[in-house]
Amino acid sequence: MLNIVIFGAPGSGKGTQSERVAEKYGLNHISTGDVLRAEIKKGTELGKTAQQFIDFGQLIPDELMIDILSDVLDGLKDSRGVIFDGFPRTIKQAEELKEMLNMRGQEVTIMLDLDVPEEELIERLVNRGKKSGRADDNEETIRKRLDVYHQKTCPLIDWYKKNGKYEHIEGSGDLVKITDEICEVIEKKK
Ligand code: ATP
Ligand code: MG
């Protein structure tokens, strides 16, 4: 069982790299952002609640997010492992993930920190916003999301270092090279 947490600021390439790595190792890719956007599109109650946070660059409350993730995990069958994209985003979420996996006799194998300079993140997200039409990819909300990332999500770096799971990945440059670096690190750990 290979359970990978892919970590990084908004725009660091978590989604892109997750898809490539999931394909290579036959893993389930769970993107909490995608799960929430699907709920918004379907117009569910959960989607309406989520939208109120996402549009302002805020995180969905931990309790709600943890319930959602737990449901998604329960829905997986014959899984060879998971790549967690966008979760955990707070220490509380990391503790709960550890607990949820422990209950299933599993653990996080590795946490990959996709490190990209801030100016590049903003440029990537502003560009993505022009094509994707994602309401949260405008400069004001992007800055808010980066603030939230620094305040609430960055402490996970030390948390995973203490747990012996942390790996740094140089996240700017050629997309294929980044995937290669990720795979090298995975091969060493698995
Ligand atoms: P990228 O995927 O390009 O790195 P991102 O990380 O900002 O960008 P998503 O992961 O798609 O984007 O998340 C979009 C929004 O969904 C977040 O800004 C947040 O409001 C909400 N969200 C997603 N995952 C979580 C989570 N684990 N906890 C709380 N809120 C979340
Ligand atoms: Mg994403």
PDB file of C-alpha atoms and ligand atoms in Angstrom:
ATOM      1  CA  MET A   1       0.000   0.000   0.000  1.00  0.00           C
ATOM      2  CA  LEU A   2       1.414   3.308  -1.095  1.00  0.00           C
ATOM      3  CA  ASN A   3      -0.163   6.367   0.521  1.00  0.00           C
ATOM      4  CA  ILE A   4       1.279   9.645  -0.695  1.00  0.00           C
ATOM      5  CA  VAL A   5       0.470  13.134   0.532  1.00  0.00           C
ATOM      6  CA  ILE A   6       1.235  15.666  -2.169  1.00  0.00           C
ATOM      7  CA  PHE A   7       1.768  19.012  -0.535  1.00  0.00           C
ATOM      8  CA  GLY A   8       2.384  22.559  -1.720  1.00  0.00           C
ATOM      9  CA  ALA A   9       0.972  26.050  -2.052  1.00  0.00           C
ATOM     10  CA  PRO A  10      -1.963  26.800  -4.347  1.00  0.00           C
ATOM     11  CA  GLY A  11      -0.673  26.558  -7.905  1.00  0.00           C
ATOM     12  CA  SER A  12       2.319  24.403  -7.012  1.00  0.00           C
ATOM     13  CA  GLY A  13       1.228  21.679  -9.443  1.00  0.00           C
ATOM     14  CA  LYS A  14      -0.264  19.172  -7.012  1.00  0.00           C
ATOM     15  CA  GLY A  15      -3.093  18.204  -9.354  1.00  0.00           C
ATOM     16  CA  THR A  16      -0.907  17.796 -12.447  1.00  0.00           C
ATOM     17  CA  GLN A  17       1.744  15.727 -10.692  1.00  0.00           C
ATOM     18  CA  SER A  18      -0.846  13.658  -8.801  1.00  0.00           C
ATOM     19  CA  GLU A  19      -2.483  12.513 -12.020  1.00  0.00           C
ATOM     20  CA  ARG A  20       0.845  11.438 -13.500  1.00  0.00           C
ATOM     21  CA  VAL A  21       2.006   9.629 -10.367  1.00  0.00           C
ATOM     22  CA  ALA A  22      -1.408   7.983  -9.791  1.00  0.00           C
ATOM     23  CA  GLU A  23      -1.318   6.621 -13.343  1.00  0.00           C
ATOM     24  CA  LYS A  24       2.219   5.269 -12.995  1.00  0.00           C
ATOM     25  CA  TYR A  25       1.615   3.436  -9.695  1.00  0.00           C
ATOM     26  CA  GLY A  26      -2.085   2.599 -10.130  1.00  0.00           C
ATOM     27  CA  LEU A  27      -3.158   4.723  -7.176  1.00  0.00           C
ATOM     28  CA  ASN A  28      -6.466   6.410  -6.431  1.00  0.00           C
ATOM     29  CA  HIS A  29      -6.148  10.183  -6.747  1.00  0.00           C
ATOM     30  CA  ILE A  30      -8.219  12.068  -4.184  1.00  0.00           C
ATOM     31  CA  SER A  31      -8.304  15.805  -4.826  1.00  0.00           C
ATOM     32  CA  THR A  32     -10.385  17.507  -2.151  1.00  0.00           C
ATOM     33  CA  GLY A  33     -10.637  20.636  -4.327  1.00  0.00           C
ATOM     34  CA  ASP A  34     -12.116  18.525  -7.166  1.00  0.00           C
ATOM     35  CA  VAL A  35     -14.518  16.797  -4.766  1.00  0.00           C
ATOM     36  CA  LEU A  36     -15.772  20.173  -3.515  1.00  0.00           C
ATOM     37  CA  ARG A  37     -16.065  21.680  -7.010  1.00  0.00           C
ATOM     38  CA  ALA A  38     -18.113  18.654  -8.117  1.00  0.00           C
ATOM     39  CA  GLU A  39     -20.515  19.272  -5.211  1.00  0.00           C
ATOM     40  CA  ILE A  40     -20.809  22.936  -6.167  1.00  0.00           C
ATOM     41  CA  LYS A  41     -21.586  21.968  -9.751  1.00  0.00           C
ATOM     42  CA  LYS A  42     -24.278  19.524  -8.621  1.00  0.00           C
ATOM     43  CA  GLY A  43     -25.789  22.267  -6.433  1.00  0.00           C
ATOM     44  CA  THR A  44     -25.891  20.128  -3.265  1.00  0.00           C
ATOM     45  CA  GLU A  45     -26.153  21.574   0.256  1.00  0.00           C
ATOM     46  CA  LEU A  46     -22.527  20.614   0.801  1.00  0.00           C
ATOM     47  CA  GLY A  47     -21.615  22.444  -2.406  1.00  0.00           C
ATOM     48  CA  LYS A  48     -23.415  25.598  -1.279  1.00  0.00           C
ATOM     49  CA  THR A  49     -21.603  25.557   2.047  1.00  0.00           C
ATOM     50  CA  ALA A  50     -18.243  24.883   0.394  1.00  0.00           C
ATOM     51  CA  GLN A  51     -18.681  27.715  -2.092  1.00  0.00           C
ATOM     52  CA  GLN A  52     -19.031  30.256   0.713  1.00  0.00           C
ATOM     53  CA  PHE A  53     -15.508  29.414   1.855  1.00  0.00           C
ATOM     54  CA  ILE A  54     -13.823  28.754  -1.478  1.00  0.00           C
ATOM     55  CA  ASP A  55     -14.904  32.033  -3.095  1.00  0.00           C
ATOM     56  CA  PHE A  56     -13.242  33.941  -0.256  1.00  0.00           C
ATOM     57  CA  GLY A  57     -10.042  31.914  -0.328  1.00  0.00           C
ATOM     58  CA  GLN A  58     -10.827  30.333   3.053  1.00  0.00           C
ATOM     59  CA  LEU A  59     -10.539  26.720   4.114  1.00  0.00           C
ATOM     60  CA  ILE A  60     -13.608  24.544   4.610  1.00  0.00           C
ATOM     61  CA  PRO A  61     -13.972  23.849   8.371  1.00  0.00           C
ATOM     62  CA  ASP A  62     -11.930  20.857   9.547  1.00  0.00           C
ATOM     63  CA  GLU A  63     -14.847  18.782  10.867  1.00  0.00           C
ATOM     64  CA  LEU A  64     -16.708  18.985   7.574  1.00  0.00           C
ATOM     65  CA  MET A  65     -13.610  18.321   5.490  1.00  0.00           C
ATOM     66  CA  ILE A  66     -12.672  15.290   7.605  1.00  0.00           C
ATOM     67  CA  ASP A  67     -16.170  13.800   7.193  1.00  0.00           C
ATOM     68  CA  ILE A  68     -15.965  14.274   3.430  1.00  0.00           C
ATOM     69  CA  LEU A  69     -12.565  12.609   3.207  1.00  0.00           C
ATOM     70  CA  SER A  70     -13.633   9.728   5.410  1.00  0.00           C
ATOM     71  CA  ASP A  71     -16.613   9.083   3.086  1.00  0.00           C
ATOM     72  CA  VAL A  72     -14.373   9.118   0.015  1.00  0.00           C
ATOM     73  CA  LEU A  73     -11.962   6.650   1.653  1.00  0.00           C
ATOM     74  CA  ASP A  74     -14.851   4.349   2.583  1.00  0.00           C
ATOM     75  CA  GLY A  75     -15.905   4.335  -1.066  1.00  0.00           C
ATOM     76  CA  LEU A  76     -12.561   2.978  -2.346  1.00  0.00           C
ATOM     77  CA  LYS A  77     -12.445  -0.690  -3.251  1.00  0.00           C
ATOM     78  CA  ASP A  78      -9.382  -2.838  -3.960  1.00  0.00           C
ATOM     79  CA  SER A  79      -7.163   0.201  -3.660  1.00  0.00           C
ATOM     80  CA  ARG A  80      -3.398  -0.111  -4.142  1.00  0.00           C
ATOM     81  CA  GLY A  81      -2.982   3.152  -2.309  1.00  0.00           C
ATOM     82  CA  VAL A  82      -3.965   6.780  -2.498  1.00  0.00           C
ATOM     83  CA  ILE A  83      -2.442  10.057  -3.519  1.00  0.00           C
ATOM     84  CA  PHE A  84      -3.920  12.757  -1.300  1.00  0.00           C
ATOM     85  CA  ASP A  85      -4.026  16.076  -3.171  1.00  0.00           C
ATOM     86  CA  GLY A  86      -5.135  19.085  -1.125  1.00  0.00           C
ATOM     87  CA  PHE A  87      -5.546  17.163   2.112  1.00  0.00           C
ATOM     88  CA  PRO A  88      -4.397  17.602   4.838  1.00  0.00           C
ATOM     89  CA  ARG A  89      -4.274  21.393   4.951  1.00  0.00           C
ATOM     90  CA  THR A  90      -4.183  21.858   8.740  1.00  0.00           C
ATOM     91  CA  ILE A  91      -2.485  20.056  11.637  1.00  0.00           C
ATOM     92  CA  LYS A  92      -5.895  18.831  12.786  1.00  0.00           C
ATOM     93  CA  GLN A  93      -6.515  17.266   9.355  1.00  0.00           C
ATOM     94  CA  ALA A  94      -3.070  15.618   9.419  1.00  0.00           C
ATOM     95  CA  GLU A  95      -3.771  14.101  12.839  1.00  0.00           C
ATOM     96  CA  GLU A  96      -7.144  12.811  11.651  1.00  0.00           C
ATOM     97  CA  LEU A  97      -5.653  11.362   8.470  1.00  0.00           C
ATOM     98  CA  LYS A  98      -3.089   9.503  10.550  1.00  0.00           C
ATOM     99  CA  GLU A  99      -5.898   8.145  12.714  1.00  0.00           C
ATOM    100  CA  MET A 100      -8.116   7.197   9.749  1.00  0.00           C
ATOM    101  CA  LEU A 101      -5.273   5.312   8.068  1.00  0.00           C
ATOM    102  CA  ASN A 102      -4.213   3.641  11.344  1.00  0.00           C
ATOM    103  CA  MET A 103      -7.751   2.329  11.758  1.00  0.00           C
ATOM    104  CA  ARG A 104      -7.392   0.720   8.340  1.00  0.00           C
ATOM    105  CA  GLY A 105      -3.998  -0.738   9.248  1.00  0.00           C
ATOM    106  CA  GLN A 106      -2.209   1.753   7.022  1.00  0.00           C
ATOM    107  CA  GLU A 107      -0.097   4.882   7.190  1.00  0.00           C
ATOM    108  CA  VAL A 108       1.202   7.747   5.091  1.00  0.00           C
ATOM    109  CA  THR A 109       4.250   6.448   3.218  1.00  0.00           C
ATOM    110  CA  ILE A 110       5.639   9.817   2.241  1.00  0.00           C
ATOM    111  CA  MET A 111       4.821  13.533   2.095  1.00  0.00           C
ATOM    112  CA  LEU A 112       6.095  15.381  -0.962  1.00  0.00           C
ATOM    113  CA  ASP A 113       6.490  19.143  -0.630  1.00  0.00           C
ATOM    114  CA  LEU A 114       6.310  20.752  -4.076  1.00  0.00           C
ATOM    115  CA  ASP A 115       8.314  23.913  -3.536  1.00  0.00           C
ATOM    116  CA  VAL A 116       7.683  26.812  -5.955  1.00  0.00           C
ATOM    117  CA  PRO A 117       8.663  30.487  -5.541  1.00  0.00           C
ATOM    118  CA  GLU A 118       5.765  32.774  -4.635  1.00  0.00           C
ATOM    119  CA  GLU A 119       5.997  35.018  -7.746  1.00  0.00           C
ATOM    120  CA  GLU A 120       5.757  31.946  -9.957  1.00  0.00           C
ATOM    121  CA  LEU A 121       2.706  30.662  -8.047  1.00  0.00           C
ATOM    122  CA  ILE A 122       0.845  33.936  -8.551  1.00  0.00           C
ATOM    123  CA  GLU A 123       1.732  34.037 -12.241  1.00  0.00           C
ATOM    124  CA  ARG A 124       0.590  30.427 -12.775  1.00  0.00           C
ATOM    125  CA  LEU A 125      -2.712  30.950 -10.946  1.00  0.00           C
ATOM    126  CA  VAL A 126      -3.561  34.221 -12.680  1.00  0.00           C
ATOM    127  CA  ASN A 127      -2.935  32.487 -16.017  1.00  0.00           C
ATOM    128  CA  ARG A 128      -4.974  29.437 -15.019  1.00  0.00           C
ATOM    129  CA  GLY A 129      -7.853  31.728 -14.008  1.00  0.00           C
ATOM    130  CA  LYS A 130      -8.031  33.144 -17.530  1.00  0.00           C
ATOM    131  CA  LYS A 131      -8.675  29.672 -18.974  1.00  0.00           C
ATOM    132  CA  SER A 132     -10.282  27.659 -16.174  1.00  0.00           C
ATOM    133  CA  GLY A 133     -12.798  30.285 -15.138  1.00  0.00           C
ATOM    134  CA  ARG A 134     -12.244  29.182 -11.531  1.00  0.00           C
ATOM    135  CA  ALA A 135     -13.783  31.945  -9.416  1.00  0.00           C
ATOM    136  CA  ASP A 136     -10.979  31.714  -6.848  1.00  0.00           C
ATOM    137  CA  ASP A 137      -8.196  32.206  -9.428  1.00  0.00           C
ATOM    138  CA  ASN A 138      -8.280  36.019  -9.374  1.00  0.00           C
ATOM    139  CA  GLU A 139      -5.439  38.038  -7.906  1.00  0.00           C
ATOM    140  CA  GLU A 140      -7.233  39.155  -4.743  1.00  0.00           C
ATOM    141  CA  THR A 141      -8.408  35.651  -3.802  1.00  0.00           C
ATOM    142  CA  ILE A 142      -5.064  34.148  -4.808  1.00  0.00           C
ATOM    143  CA  ARG A 143      -3.286  36.411  -2.285  1.00  0.00           C
ATOM    144  CA  LYS A 144      -5.816  35.434   0.370  1.00  0.00           C
ATOM    145  CA  ARG A 145      -5.259  31.725  -0.375  1.00  0.00           C
ATOM    146  CA  LEU A 146      -1.498  32.181  -0.116  1.00  0.00           C
ATOM    147  CA  ASP A 147      -1.940  33.916   3.280  1.00  0.00           C
ATOM    148  CA  VAL A 148      -4.080  31.029   4.511  1.00  0.00           C
ATOM    149  CA  TYR A 149      -1.483  28.597   3.174  1.00  0.00           C
ATOM    150  CA  HIS A 150       1.309  30.308   5.124  1.00  0.00           C
ATOM    151  CA  GLN A 151      -0.727  30.560   8.320  1.00  0.00           C
ATOM    152  CA  LYS A 152      -2.552  27.252   8.496  1.00  0.00           C
ATOM    153  CA  THR A 153      -0.939  24.815   6.077  1.00  0.00           C
ATOM    154  CA  CYS A 154       2.824  25.508   6.299  1.00  0.00           C
ATOM    155  CA  PRO A 155       3.057  24.187   9.886  1.00  0.00           C
ATOM    156  CA  LEU A 156       2.493  20.739   8.341  1.00  0.00           C
ATOM    157  CA  ILE A 157       6.037  20.846   6.983  1.00  0.00           C
ATOM    158  CA  ASP A 158       7.498  20.544  10.487  1.00  0.00           C
ATOM    159  CA  TRP A 159       4.773  18.108  11.527  1.00  0.00           C
ATOM    160  CA  TYR A 160       5.672  15.685   8.718  1.00  0.00           C
ATOM    161  CA  LYS A 161       9.406  16.211   9.350  1.00  0.00           C
ATOM    162  CA  LYS A 162       8.850  15.115  12.952  1.00  0.00           C
ATOM    163  CA  ASN A 163       6.923  12.087  11.674  1.00  0.00           C
ATOM    164  CA  GLY A 164       9.853  11.204   9.395  1.00  0.00           C
ATOM    165  CA  LYS A 165       7.765  11.449   6.213  1.00  0.00           C
ATOM    166  CA  TYR A 166       8.917  14.716   4.671  1.00  0.00           C
ATOM    167  CA  GLU A 167      10.585  15.006   1.250  1.00  0.00           C
ATOM    168  CA  HIS A 168      11.396  18.260  -0.521  1.00  0.00           C
ATOM    169  CA  ILE A 169      10.717  18.467  -4.264  1.00  0.00           C
ATOM    170  CA  GLU A 170      11.925  21.298  -6.472  1.00  0.00           C
ATOM    171  CA  GLY A 171       8.583  22.292  -7.975  1.00  0.00           C
ATOM    172  CA  SER A 172       9.559  24.813 -10.638  1.00  0.00           C
ATOM    173  CA  GLY A 173      10.889  23.881 -14.043  1.00  0.00           C
ATOM    174  CA  ASP A 174      10.091  21.123 -16.490  1.00  0.00           C
ATOM    175  CA  LEU A 175       6.939  19.149 -15.647  1.00  0.00           C
ATOM    176  CA  VAL A 176       8.368  15.775 -16.722  1.00  0.00           C
ATOM    177  CA  LYS A 177      11.580  16.345 -14.725  1.00  0.00           C
ATOM    178  CA  ILE A 178       9.509  17.071 -11.637  1.00  0.00           C
ATOM    179  CA  THR A 179       7.595  13.799 -12.086  1.00  0.00           C
ATOM    180  CA  ASP A 180      10.934  11.966 -12.481  1.00  0.00           C
ATOM    181  CA  GLU A 181      12.233  13.468  -9.246  1.00  0.00           C
ATOM    182  CA  ILE A 182       9.018  12.484  -7.446  1.00  0.00           C
ATOM    183  CA  CYS A 183       9.263   8.903  -8.727  1.00  0.00           C
ATOM    184  CA  GLU A 184      12.900   8.636  -7.635  1.00  0.00           C
ATOM    185  CA  VAL A 185      11.948   9.668  -4.117  1.00  0.00           C
ATOM    186  CA  ILE A 186       9.013   7.235  -4.075  1.00  0.00           C
ATOM    187  CA  GLU A 187      11.204   4.348  -5.263  1.00  0.00           C
ATOM    188  CA  LYS A 188      13.582   4.945  -2.357  1.00  0.00           C
ATOM    189  CA  LYS A 189      10.793   4.941   0.224  1.00  0.00           C
ATOM    190  CA  LYS A 190       8.406   2.256  -0.897  1.00  0.00           C
TER     191      LYS A 190
HETATM  192  P1  ATP B   1      -3.803  23.796  -6.730  1.00  0.00           P
HETATM  193  O1  ATP B   1      -4.628  22.547  -6.818  1.00  0.00           O
HETATM  194  O2  ATP B   1      -3.498  24.391  -8.044  1.00  0.00           O
HETATM  195  O3  ATP B   1      -2.539  23.585  -5.931  1.00  0.00           O
HETATM  196  P2  ATP B   1      -5.415  24.933  -4.602  1.00  0.00           P
HETATM  197  O4  ATP B   1      -4.657  24.065  -3.656  1.00  0.00           O
HETATM  198  O5  ATP B   1      -5.636  26.313  -4.182  1.00  0.00           O
HETATM  199  O6  ATP B   1      -4.698  24.932  -6.009  1.00  0.00           O
HETATM  200  P3  ATP B   1      -7.679  23.145  -4.495  1.00  0.00           P
HETATM  201  O7  ATP B   1      -6.867  22.120  -3.784  1.00  0.00           O
HETATM  202  O8  ATP B   1      -8.387  22.763  -5.707  1.00  0.00           O
HETATM  203  O9  ATP B   1      -6.860  24.402  -4.930  1.00  0.00           O
HETATM  204  O10 ATP B   1      -8.718  23.719  -3.398  1.00  0.00           O
HETATM  205  C1  ATP B   1      -9.601  24.763  -3.708  1.00  0.00           C
HETATM  206  C2  ATP B   1     -10.285  25.253  -2.427  1.00  0.00           C
HETATM  207  O11 ATP B   1     -11.036  24.169  -1.828  1.00  0.00           O
HETATM  208  C3  ATP B   1      -9.354  25.728  -1.306  1.00  0.00           C
HETATM  209  O12 ATP B   1      -8.947  27.062  -1.485  1.00  0.00           O
HETATM  210  C4  ATP B   1     -10.250  25.519  -0.074  1.00  0.00           C
HETATM  211  O13 ATP B   1     -11.186  26.538   0.069  1.00  0.00           O
HETATM  212  C5  ATP B   1     -11.008  24.245  -0.397  1.00  0.00           C
HETATM  213  N1  ATP B   1     -10.314  23.053   0.133  1.00  0.00           N
HETATM  214  C6  ATP B   1      -9.744  22.056  -0.598  1.00  0.00           C
HETATM  215  N2  ATP B   1      -9.173  21.137   0.205  1.00  0.00           N
HETATM  216  C7  ATP B   1      -9.390  21.545   1.474  1.00  0.00           C
HETATM  217  C8  ATP B   1      -9.026  21.044   2.776  1.00  0.00           C
HETATM  218  N3  ATP B   1      -8.316  19.931   2.918  1.00  0.00           N
HETATM  219  N4  ATP B   1      -9.427  21.743   3.856  1.00  0.00           N
HETATM  220  C9  ATP B   1     -10.134  22.851   3.730  1.00  0.00           C
HETATM  221  N5  ATP B   1     -10.490  23.399   2.561  1.00  0.00           N
HETATM  222  C10 ATP B   1     -10.137  22.765   1.444  1.00  0.00           C
HETATM  223 MG    MG B   2      -5.633  21.189  -7.409  1.00  0.00          MG
END
